[in-house]
PDB file of C-alpha atoms and ligand atoms in Angstrom:
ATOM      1  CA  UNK A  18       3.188   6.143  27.193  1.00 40.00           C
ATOM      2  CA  UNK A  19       5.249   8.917  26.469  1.00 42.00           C
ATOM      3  CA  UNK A  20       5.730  10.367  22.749  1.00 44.00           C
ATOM      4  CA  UNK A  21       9.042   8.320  21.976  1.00 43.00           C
ATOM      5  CA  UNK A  22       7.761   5.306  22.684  1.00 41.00           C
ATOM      6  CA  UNK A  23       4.237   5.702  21.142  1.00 45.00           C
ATOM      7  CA  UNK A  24       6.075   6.914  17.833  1.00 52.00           C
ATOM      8  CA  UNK A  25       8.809   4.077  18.376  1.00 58.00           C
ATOM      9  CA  UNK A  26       6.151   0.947  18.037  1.00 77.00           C
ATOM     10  CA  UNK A  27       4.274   2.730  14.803  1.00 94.00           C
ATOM     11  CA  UNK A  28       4.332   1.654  11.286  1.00 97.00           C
ATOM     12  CA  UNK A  29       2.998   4.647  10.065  1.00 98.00           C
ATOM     13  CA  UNK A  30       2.382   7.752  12.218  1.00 97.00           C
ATOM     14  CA  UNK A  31       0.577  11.544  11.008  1.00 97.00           C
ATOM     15  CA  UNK A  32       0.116  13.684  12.805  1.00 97.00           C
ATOM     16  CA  UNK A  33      -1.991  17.292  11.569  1.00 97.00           C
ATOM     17  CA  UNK A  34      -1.235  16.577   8.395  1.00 98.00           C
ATOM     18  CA  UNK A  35      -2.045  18.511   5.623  1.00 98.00           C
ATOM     19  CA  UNK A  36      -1.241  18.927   2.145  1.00 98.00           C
ATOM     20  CA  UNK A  37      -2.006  21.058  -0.833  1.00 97.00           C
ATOM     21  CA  UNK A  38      -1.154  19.923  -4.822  1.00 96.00           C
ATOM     22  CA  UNK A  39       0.466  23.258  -6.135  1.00 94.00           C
ATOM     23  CA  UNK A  40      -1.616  25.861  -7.082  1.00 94.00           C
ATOM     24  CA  UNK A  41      -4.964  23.953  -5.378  1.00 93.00           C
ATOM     25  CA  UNK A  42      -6.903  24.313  -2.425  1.00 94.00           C
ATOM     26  CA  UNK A  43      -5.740  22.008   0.869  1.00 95.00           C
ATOM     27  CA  UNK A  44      -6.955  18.682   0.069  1.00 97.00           C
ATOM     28  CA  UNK A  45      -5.682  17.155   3.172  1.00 98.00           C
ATOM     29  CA  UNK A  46      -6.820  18.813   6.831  1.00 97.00           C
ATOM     30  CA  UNK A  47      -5.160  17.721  10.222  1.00 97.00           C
ATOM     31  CA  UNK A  48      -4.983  14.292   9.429  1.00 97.00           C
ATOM     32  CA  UNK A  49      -4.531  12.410  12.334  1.00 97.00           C
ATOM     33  CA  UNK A  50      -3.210   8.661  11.479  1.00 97.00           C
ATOM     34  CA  UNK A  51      -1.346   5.495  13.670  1.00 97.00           C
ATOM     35  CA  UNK A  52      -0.808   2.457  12.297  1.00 97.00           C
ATOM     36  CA  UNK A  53       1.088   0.080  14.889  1.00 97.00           C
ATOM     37  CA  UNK A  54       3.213  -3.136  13.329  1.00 96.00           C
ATOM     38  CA  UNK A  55       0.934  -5.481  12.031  1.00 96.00           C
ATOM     39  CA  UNK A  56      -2.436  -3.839  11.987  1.00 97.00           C
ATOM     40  CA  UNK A  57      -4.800  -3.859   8.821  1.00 98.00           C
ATOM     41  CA  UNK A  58      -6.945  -0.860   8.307  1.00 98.00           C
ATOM     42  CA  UNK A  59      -9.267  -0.051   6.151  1.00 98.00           C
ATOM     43  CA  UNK A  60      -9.741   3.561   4.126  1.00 98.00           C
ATOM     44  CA  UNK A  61     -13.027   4.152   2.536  1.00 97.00           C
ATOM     45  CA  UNK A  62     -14.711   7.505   1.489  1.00 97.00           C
ATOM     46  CA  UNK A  63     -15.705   9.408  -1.530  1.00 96.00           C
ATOM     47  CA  UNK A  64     -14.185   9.595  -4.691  1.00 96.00           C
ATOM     48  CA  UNK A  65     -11.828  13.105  -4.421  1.00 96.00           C
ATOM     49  CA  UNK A  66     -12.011  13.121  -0.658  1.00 97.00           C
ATOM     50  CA  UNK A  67      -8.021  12.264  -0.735  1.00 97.00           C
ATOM     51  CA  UNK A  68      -7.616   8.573  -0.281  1.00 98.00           C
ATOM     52  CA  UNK A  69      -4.818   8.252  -2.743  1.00 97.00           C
ATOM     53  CA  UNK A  70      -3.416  11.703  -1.501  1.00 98.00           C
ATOM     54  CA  UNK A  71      -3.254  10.336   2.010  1.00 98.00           C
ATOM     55  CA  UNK A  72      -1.397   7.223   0.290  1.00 98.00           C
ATOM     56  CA  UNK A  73       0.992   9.148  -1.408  1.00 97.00           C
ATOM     57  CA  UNK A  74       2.358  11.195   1.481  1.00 97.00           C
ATOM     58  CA  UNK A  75       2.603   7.796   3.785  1.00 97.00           C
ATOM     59  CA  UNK A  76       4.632   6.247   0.802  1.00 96.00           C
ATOM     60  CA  UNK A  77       6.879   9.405   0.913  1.00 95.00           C
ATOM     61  CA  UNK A  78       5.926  10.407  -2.712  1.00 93.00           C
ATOM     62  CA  UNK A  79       4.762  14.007  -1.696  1.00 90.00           C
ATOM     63  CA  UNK A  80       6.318  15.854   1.533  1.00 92.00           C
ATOM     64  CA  UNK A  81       3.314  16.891   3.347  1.00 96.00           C
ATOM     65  CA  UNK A  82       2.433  20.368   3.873  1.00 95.00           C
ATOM     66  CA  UNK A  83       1.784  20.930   7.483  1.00 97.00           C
ATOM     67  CA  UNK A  84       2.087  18.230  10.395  1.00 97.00           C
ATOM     68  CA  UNK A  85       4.620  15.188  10.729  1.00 97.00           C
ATOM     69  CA  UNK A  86       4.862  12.067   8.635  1.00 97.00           C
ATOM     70  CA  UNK A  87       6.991   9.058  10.329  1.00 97.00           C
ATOM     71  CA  UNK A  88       7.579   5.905   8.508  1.00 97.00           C
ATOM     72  CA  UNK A  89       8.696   3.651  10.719  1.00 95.00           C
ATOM     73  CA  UNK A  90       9.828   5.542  13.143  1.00 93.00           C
ATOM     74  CA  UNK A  91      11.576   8.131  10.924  1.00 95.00           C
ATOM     75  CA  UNK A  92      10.154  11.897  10.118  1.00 96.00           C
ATOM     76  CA  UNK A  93       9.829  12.317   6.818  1.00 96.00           C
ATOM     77  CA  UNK A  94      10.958  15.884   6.744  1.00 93.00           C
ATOM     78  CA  UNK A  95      14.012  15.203   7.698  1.00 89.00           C
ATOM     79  CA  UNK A  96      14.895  13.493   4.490  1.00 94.00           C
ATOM     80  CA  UNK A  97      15.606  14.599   0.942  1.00 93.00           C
ATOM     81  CA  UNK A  98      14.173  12.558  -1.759  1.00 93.00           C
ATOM     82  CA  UNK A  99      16.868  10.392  -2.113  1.00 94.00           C
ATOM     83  CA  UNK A 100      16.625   9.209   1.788  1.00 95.00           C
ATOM     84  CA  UNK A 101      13.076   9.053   1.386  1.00 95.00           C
ATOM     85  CA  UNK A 102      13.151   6.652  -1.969  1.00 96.00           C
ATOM     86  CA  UNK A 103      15.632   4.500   0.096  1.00 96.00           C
ATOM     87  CA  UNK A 104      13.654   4.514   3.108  1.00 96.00           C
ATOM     88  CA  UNK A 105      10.177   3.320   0.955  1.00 97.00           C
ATOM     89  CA  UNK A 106      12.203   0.799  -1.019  1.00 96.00           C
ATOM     90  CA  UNK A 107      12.930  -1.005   2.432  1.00 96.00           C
ATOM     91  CA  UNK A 108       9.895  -0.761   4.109  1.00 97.00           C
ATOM     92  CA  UNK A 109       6.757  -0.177   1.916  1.00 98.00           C
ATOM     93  CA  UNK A 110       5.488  -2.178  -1.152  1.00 98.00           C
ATOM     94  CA  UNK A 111       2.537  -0.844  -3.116  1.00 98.00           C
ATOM     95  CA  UNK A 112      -0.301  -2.267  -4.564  1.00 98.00           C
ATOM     96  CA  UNK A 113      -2.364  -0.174  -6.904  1.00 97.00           C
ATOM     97  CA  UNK A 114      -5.662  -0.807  -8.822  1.00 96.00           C
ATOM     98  CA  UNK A 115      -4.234  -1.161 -12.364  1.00 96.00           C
ATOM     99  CA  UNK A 116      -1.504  -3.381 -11.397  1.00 97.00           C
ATOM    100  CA  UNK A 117       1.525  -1.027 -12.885  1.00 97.00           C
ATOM    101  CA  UNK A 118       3.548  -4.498 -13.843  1.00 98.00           C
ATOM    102  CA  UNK A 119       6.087  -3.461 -16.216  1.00 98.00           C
ATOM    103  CA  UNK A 120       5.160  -4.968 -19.142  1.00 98.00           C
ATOM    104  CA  UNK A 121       8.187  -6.101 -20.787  1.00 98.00           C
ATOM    105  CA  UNK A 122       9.186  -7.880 -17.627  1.00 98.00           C
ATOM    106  CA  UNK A 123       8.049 -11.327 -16.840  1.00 98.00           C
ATOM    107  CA  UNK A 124       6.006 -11.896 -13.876  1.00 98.00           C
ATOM    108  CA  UNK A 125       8.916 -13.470 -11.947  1.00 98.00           C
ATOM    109  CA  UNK A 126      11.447 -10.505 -13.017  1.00 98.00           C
ATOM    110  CA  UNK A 127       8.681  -7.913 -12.009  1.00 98.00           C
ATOM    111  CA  UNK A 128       8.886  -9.653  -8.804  1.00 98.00           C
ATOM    112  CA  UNK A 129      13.003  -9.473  -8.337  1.00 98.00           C
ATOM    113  CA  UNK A 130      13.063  -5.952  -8.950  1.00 97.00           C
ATOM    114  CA  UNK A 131      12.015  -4.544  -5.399  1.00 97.00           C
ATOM    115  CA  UNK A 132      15.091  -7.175  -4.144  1.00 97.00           C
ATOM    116  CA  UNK A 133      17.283  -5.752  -6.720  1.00 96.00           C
ATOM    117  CA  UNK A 134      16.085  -2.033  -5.690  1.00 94.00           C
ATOM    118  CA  UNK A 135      15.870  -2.832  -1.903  1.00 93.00           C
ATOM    119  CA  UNK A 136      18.443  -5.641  -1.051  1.00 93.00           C
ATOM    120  CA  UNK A 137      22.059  -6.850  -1.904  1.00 93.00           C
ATOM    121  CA  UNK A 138      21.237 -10.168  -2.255  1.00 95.00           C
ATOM    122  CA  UNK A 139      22.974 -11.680  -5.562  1.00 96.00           C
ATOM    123  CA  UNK A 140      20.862 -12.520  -8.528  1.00 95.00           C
ATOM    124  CA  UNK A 141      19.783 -16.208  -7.621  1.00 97.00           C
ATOM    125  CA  UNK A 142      19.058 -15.302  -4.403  1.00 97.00           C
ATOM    126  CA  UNK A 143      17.072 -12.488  -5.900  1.00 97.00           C
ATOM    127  CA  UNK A 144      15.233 -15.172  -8.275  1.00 97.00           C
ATOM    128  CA  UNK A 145      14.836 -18.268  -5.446  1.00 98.00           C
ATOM    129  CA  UNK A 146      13.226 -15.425  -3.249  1.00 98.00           C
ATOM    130  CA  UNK A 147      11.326 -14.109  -6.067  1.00 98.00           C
ATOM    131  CA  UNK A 148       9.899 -17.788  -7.568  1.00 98.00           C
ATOM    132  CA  UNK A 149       9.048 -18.658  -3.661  1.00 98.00           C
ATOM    133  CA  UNK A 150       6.730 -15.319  -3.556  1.00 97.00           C
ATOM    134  CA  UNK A 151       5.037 -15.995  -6.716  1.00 98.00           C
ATOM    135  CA  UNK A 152       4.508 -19.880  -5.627  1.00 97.00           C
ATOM    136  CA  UNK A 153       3.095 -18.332  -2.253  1.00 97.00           C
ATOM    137  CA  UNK A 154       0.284 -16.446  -4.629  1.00 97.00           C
ATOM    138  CA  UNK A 155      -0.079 -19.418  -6.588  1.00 97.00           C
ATOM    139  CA  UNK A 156       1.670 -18.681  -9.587  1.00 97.00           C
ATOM    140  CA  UNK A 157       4.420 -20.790  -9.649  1.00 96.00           C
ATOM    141  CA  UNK A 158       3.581 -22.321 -13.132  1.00 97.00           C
ATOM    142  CA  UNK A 159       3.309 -18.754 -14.431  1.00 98.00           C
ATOM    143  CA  UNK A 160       6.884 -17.532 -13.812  1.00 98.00           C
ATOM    144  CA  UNK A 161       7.849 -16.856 -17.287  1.00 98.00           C
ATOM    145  CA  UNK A 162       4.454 -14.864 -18.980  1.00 98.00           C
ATOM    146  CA  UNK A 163       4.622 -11.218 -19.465  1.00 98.00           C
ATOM    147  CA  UNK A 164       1.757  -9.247 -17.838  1.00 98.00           C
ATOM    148  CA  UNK A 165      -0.448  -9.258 -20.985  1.00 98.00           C
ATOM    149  CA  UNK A 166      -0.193 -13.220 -20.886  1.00 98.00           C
ATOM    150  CA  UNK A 167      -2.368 -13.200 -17.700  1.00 98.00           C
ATOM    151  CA  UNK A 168      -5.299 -12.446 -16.548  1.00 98.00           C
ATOM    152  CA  UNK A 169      -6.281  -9.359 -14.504  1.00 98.00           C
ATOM    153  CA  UNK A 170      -6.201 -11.215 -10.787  1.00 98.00           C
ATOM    154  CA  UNK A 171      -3.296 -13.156 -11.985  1.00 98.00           C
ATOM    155  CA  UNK A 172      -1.387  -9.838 -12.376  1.00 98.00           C
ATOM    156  CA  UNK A 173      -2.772  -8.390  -9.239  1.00 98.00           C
ATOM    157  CA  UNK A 174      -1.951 -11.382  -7.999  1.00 98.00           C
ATOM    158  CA  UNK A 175       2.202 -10.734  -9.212  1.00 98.00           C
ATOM    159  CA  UNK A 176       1.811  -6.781  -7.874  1.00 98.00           C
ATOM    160  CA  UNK A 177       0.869  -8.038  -4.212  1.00 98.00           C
ATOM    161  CA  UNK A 178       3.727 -10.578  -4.951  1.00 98.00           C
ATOM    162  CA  UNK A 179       6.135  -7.617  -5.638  1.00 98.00           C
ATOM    163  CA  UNK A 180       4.833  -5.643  -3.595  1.00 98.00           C
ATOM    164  CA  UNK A 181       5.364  -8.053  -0.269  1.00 98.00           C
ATOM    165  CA  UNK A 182       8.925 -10.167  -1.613  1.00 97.00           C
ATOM    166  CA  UNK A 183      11.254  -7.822   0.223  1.00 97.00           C
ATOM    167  CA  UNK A 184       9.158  -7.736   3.724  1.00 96.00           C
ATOM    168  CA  UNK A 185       8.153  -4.636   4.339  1.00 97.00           C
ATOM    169  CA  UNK A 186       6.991  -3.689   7.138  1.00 97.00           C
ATOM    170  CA  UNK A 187       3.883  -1.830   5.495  1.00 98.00           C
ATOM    171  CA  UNK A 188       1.418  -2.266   2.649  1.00 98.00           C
ATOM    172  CA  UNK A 189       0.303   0.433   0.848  1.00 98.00           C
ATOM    173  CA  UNK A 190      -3.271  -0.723  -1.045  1.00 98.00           C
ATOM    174  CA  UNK A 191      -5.372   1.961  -3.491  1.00 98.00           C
ATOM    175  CA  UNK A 192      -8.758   0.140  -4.595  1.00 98.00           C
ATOM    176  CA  UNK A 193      -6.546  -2.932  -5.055  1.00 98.00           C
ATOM    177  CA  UNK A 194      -9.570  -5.187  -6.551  1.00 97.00           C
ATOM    178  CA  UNK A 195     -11.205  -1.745  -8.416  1.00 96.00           C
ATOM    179  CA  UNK A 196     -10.971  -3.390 -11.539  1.00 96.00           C
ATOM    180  CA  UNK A 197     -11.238  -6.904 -11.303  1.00 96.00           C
ATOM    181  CA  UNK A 198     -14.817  -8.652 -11.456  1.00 96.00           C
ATOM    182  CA  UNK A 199     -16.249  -9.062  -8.049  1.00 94.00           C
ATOM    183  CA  UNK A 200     -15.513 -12.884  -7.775  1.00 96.00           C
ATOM    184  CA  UNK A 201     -12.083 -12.519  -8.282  1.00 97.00           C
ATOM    185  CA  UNK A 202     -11.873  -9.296  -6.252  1.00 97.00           C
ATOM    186  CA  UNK A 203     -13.090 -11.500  -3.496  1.00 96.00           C
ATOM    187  CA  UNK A 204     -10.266 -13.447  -4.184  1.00 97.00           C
ATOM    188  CA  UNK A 205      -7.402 -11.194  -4.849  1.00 97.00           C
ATOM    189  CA  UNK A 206      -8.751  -9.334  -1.032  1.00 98.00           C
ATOM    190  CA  UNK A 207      -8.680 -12.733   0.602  1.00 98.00           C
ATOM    191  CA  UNK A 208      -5.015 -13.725  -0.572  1.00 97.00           C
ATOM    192  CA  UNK A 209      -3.851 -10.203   0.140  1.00 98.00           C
ATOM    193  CA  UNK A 210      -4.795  -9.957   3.808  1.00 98.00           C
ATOM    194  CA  UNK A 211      -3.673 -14.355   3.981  1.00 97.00           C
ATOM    195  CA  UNK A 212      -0.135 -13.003   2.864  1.00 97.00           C
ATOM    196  CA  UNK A 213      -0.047 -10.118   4.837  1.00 97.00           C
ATOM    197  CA  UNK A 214      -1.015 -11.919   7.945  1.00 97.00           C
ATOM    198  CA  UNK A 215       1.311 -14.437   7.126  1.00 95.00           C
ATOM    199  CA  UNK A 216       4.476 -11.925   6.669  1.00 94.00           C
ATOM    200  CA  UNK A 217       3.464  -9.872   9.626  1.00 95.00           C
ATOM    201  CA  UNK A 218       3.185  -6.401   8.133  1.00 97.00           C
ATOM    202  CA  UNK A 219       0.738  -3.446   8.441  1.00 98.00           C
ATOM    203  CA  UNK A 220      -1.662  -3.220   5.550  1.00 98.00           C
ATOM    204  CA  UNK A 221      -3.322   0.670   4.889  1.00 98.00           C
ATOM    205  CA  UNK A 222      -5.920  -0.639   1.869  1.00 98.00           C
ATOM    206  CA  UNK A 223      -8.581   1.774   0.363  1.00 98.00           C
ATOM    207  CA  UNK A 224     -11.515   0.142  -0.874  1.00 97.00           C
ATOM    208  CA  UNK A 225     -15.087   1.461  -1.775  1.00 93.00           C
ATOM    209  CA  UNK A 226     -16.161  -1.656  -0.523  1.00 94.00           C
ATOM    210  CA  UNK A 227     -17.810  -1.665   3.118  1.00 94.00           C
ATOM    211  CA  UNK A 228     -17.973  -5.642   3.061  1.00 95.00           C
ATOM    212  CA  UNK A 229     -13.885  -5.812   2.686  1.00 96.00           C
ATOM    213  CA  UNK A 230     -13.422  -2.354   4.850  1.00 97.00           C
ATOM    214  CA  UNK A 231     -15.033  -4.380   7.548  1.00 97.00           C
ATOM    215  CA  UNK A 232     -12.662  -7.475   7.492  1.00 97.00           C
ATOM    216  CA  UNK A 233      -9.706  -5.161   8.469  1.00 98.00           C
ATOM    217  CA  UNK A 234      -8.812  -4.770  12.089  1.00 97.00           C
ATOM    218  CA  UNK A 235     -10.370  -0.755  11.515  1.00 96.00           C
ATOM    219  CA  UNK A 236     -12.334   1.533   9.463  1.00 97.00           C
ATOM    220  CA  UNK A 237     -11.663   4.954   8.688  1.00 97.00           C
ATOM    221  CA  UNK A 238     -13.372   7.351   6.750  1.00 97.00           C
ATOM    222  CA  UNK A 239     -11.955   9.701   4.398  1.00 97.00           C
ATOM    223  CA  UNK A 240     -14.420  13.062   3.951  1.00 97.00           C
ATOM    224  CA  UNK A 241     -13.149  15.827   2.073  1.00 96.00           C
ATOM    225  CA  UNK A 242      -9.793  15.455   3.240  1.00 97.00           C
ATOM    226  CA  UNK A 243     -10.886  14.895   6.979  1.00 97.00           C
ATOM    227  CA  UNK A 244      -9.945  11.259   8.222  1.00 97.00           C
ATOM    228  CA  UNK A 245     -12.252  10.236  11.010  1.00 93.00           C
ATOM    229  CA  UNK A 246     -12.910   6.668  12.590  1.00 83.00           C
ATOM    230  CA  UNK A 247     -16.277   5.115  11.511  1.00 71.00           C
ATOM    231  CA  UNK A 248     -17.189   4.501  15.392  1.00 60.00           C
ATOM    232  CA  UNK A 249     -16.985   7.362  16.193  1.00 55.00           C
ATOM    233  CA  UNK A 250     -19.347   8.813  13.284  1.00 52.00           C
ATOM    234  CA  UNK A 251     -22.278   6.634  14.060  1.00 52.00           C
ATOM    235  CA  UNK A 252     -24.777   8.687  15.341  1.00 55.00           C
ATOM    236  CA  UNK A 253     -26.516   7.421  18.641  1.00 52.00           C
ATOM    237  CA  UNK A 254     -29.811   5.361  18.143  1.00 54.00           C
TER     238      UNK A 254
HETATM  239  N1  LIG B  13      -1.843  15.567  -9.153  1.00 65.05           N
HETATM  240  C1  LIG B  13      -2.871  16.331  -8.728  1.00 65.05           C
HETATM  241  N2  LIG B  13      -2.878  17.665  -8.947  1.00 65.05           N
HETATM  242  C2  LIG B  13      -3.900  18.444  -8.533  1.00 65.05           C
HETATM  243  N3  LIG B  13      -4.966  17.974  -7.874  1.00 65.05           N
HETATM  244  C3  LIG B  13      -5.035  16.650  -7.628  1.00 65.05           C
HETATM  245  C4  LIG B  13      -4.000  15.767  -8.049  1.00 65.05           C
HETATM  246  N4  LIG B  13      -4.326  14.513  -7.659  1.00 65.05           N
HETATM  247  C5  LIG B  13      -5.520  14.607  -7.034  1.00 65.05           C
HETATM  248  N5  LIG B  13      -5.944  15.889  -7.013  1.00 65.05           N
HETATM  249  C6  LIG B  13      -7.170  16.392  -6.384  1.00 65.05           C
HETATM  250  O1  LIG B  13      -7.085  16.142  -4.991  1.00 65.05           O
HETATM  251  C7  LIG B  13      -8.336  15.711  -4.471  1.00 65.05           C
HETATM  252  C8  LIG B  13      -8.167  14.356  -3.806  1.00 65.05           C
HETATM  253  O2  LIG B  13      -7.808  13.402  -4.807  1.00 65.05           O
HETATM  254  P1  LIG B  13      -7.486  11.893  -4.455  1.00 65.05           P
HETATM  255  O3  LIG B  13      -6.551  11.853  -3.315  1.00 65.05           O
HETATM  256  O4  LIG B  13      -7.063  11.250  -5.719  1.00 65.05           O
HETATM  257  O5  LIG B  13      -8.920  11.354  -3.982  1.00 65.05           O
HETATM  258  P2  LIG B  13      -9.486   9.874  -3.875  1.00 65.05           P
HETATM  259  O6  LIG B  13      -8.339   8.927  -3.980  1.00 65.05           O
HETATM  260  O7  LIG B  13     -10.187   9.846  -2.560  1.00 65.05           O
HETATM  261  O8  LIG B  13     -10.449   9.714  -5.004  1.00 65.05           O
HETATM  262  C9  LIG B  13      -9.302  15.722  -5.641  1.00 65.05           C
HETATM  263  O9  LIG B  13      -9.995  16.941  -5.622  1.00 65.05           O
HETATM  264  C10 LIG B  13      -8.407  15.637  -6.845  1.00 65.05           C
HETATM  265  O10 LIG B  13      -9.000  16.261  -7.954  1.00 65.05           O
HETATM  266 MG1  LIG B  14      -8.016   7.393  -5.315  1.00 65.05          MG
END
């Protein structure tokens, strides 16, 4: 296959990637990372090895350093910050370990928003759309409560909501069940990757968990800012 059309099919595509926080040391080294349309892959490594670094730059939130970022299909470098906000408001929704719902929203309006950000639709589109996503993570009955009103899965439960209502094409996931219990961690994981699957788009999740690393399609390891498959790390028996 030649470059175009490898690039062309990707979701997410580094290439020799690295990236420095100013005034630090290179936390990121030539990472090397494709994620074709649909795939689910798991991140798991240390704590500071630059999981939520690598994250960051595939949302668009930091330029990298060195190498090429492409979000579907488009180089990252070529944008300014405005092209780049537009481009991860249409294709990425994020999921992060503390939820970030804003609180003074209910669970159904935290849901419009990335419609409102990312589409034209009018507003009862925007809240038919919304209500449908919620219903589809079992919340339906919970529309109207304000973050605080609900448990911790039920709000991770809204953020993968949000974070899927616009159909992306890509999921970005940091520790997304870090701090629920493990029960409902189990649970949270298992309607994240149902909804995923059922929308059709990529899923990048970091997890300290081996158990829900090795549901995902692939593994990769994250040490000290070198990404390297698992496979390929097991040492011969
Ligand atoms: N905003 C920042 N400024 C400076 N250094 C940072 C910043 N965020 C993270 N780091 C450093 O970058 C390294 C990687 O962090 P991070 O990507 O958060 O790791 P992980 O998610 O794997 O725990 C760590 O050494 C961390 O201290
Ligand atoms: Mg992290």
């Amino acid at each position: 296959m030649d470059e175009q059309g490898s690039v062309a099919g990707m979701v997410l595509s580094m290439t020799d990637v690295g990236f420095a926080y100013p005034g630090e040391g290179e936390v990121l080294h030539g990472v090397d990372l494709e994620l074709g349309a649909g795939e689910c892959v798991a991140i798991v490594g240390e704590s500071g090895s630059g999981k939520s670094t690598l994250l960051h730059l595939a949302a668009g939130l930091e330029p990298a350093d060195a190498g090429t970022v492409r979000l579907a299909g488009q180089a990252l470098a070529g944008l300014d910050e405005a092209a780049r906000t537009r481009l991860r408001r249409a294709q990425v929704g994020i999921v992060f370990q503390s939820f970030h719902l804003i609180p003074t929203l209910t669970a159904l309006e935290n849901v419009m928003l990335p419609l409102e950000l990312a589409t034209d639709l009018d507003a009862a589109l925007r809240r038919e759309r919304a209500a449908a996503q919620l219903a589809a993570v079992g919340l339906g009955d919970k529309a109207g409560r304000e973050p605080e009103q609900l448990s911790g899965g039920e709000q991770q439960r809204v953020a993968i909501a949000r974070a899927l209502v616009h159909r992306p094409t890509l999921i970005l996931a940091d520790e997304p069940t870090g701090n629920l219990d493990s029960r409902t961690g189990e649970e949270v994981f298992a309607l994240l990757l149902e909804q995923v699957r059922a929308t059709g788009c990529a899923l990048l999740l970091v997890t300290h968990s081996d158990d829900l690393a090795g549901r995902l399609d692939r593994v990769l390891r994250m040490q000290d800012g070198h990404l390297q498959d698992r496979a390929a790390e097991t040492p011969a028996t």
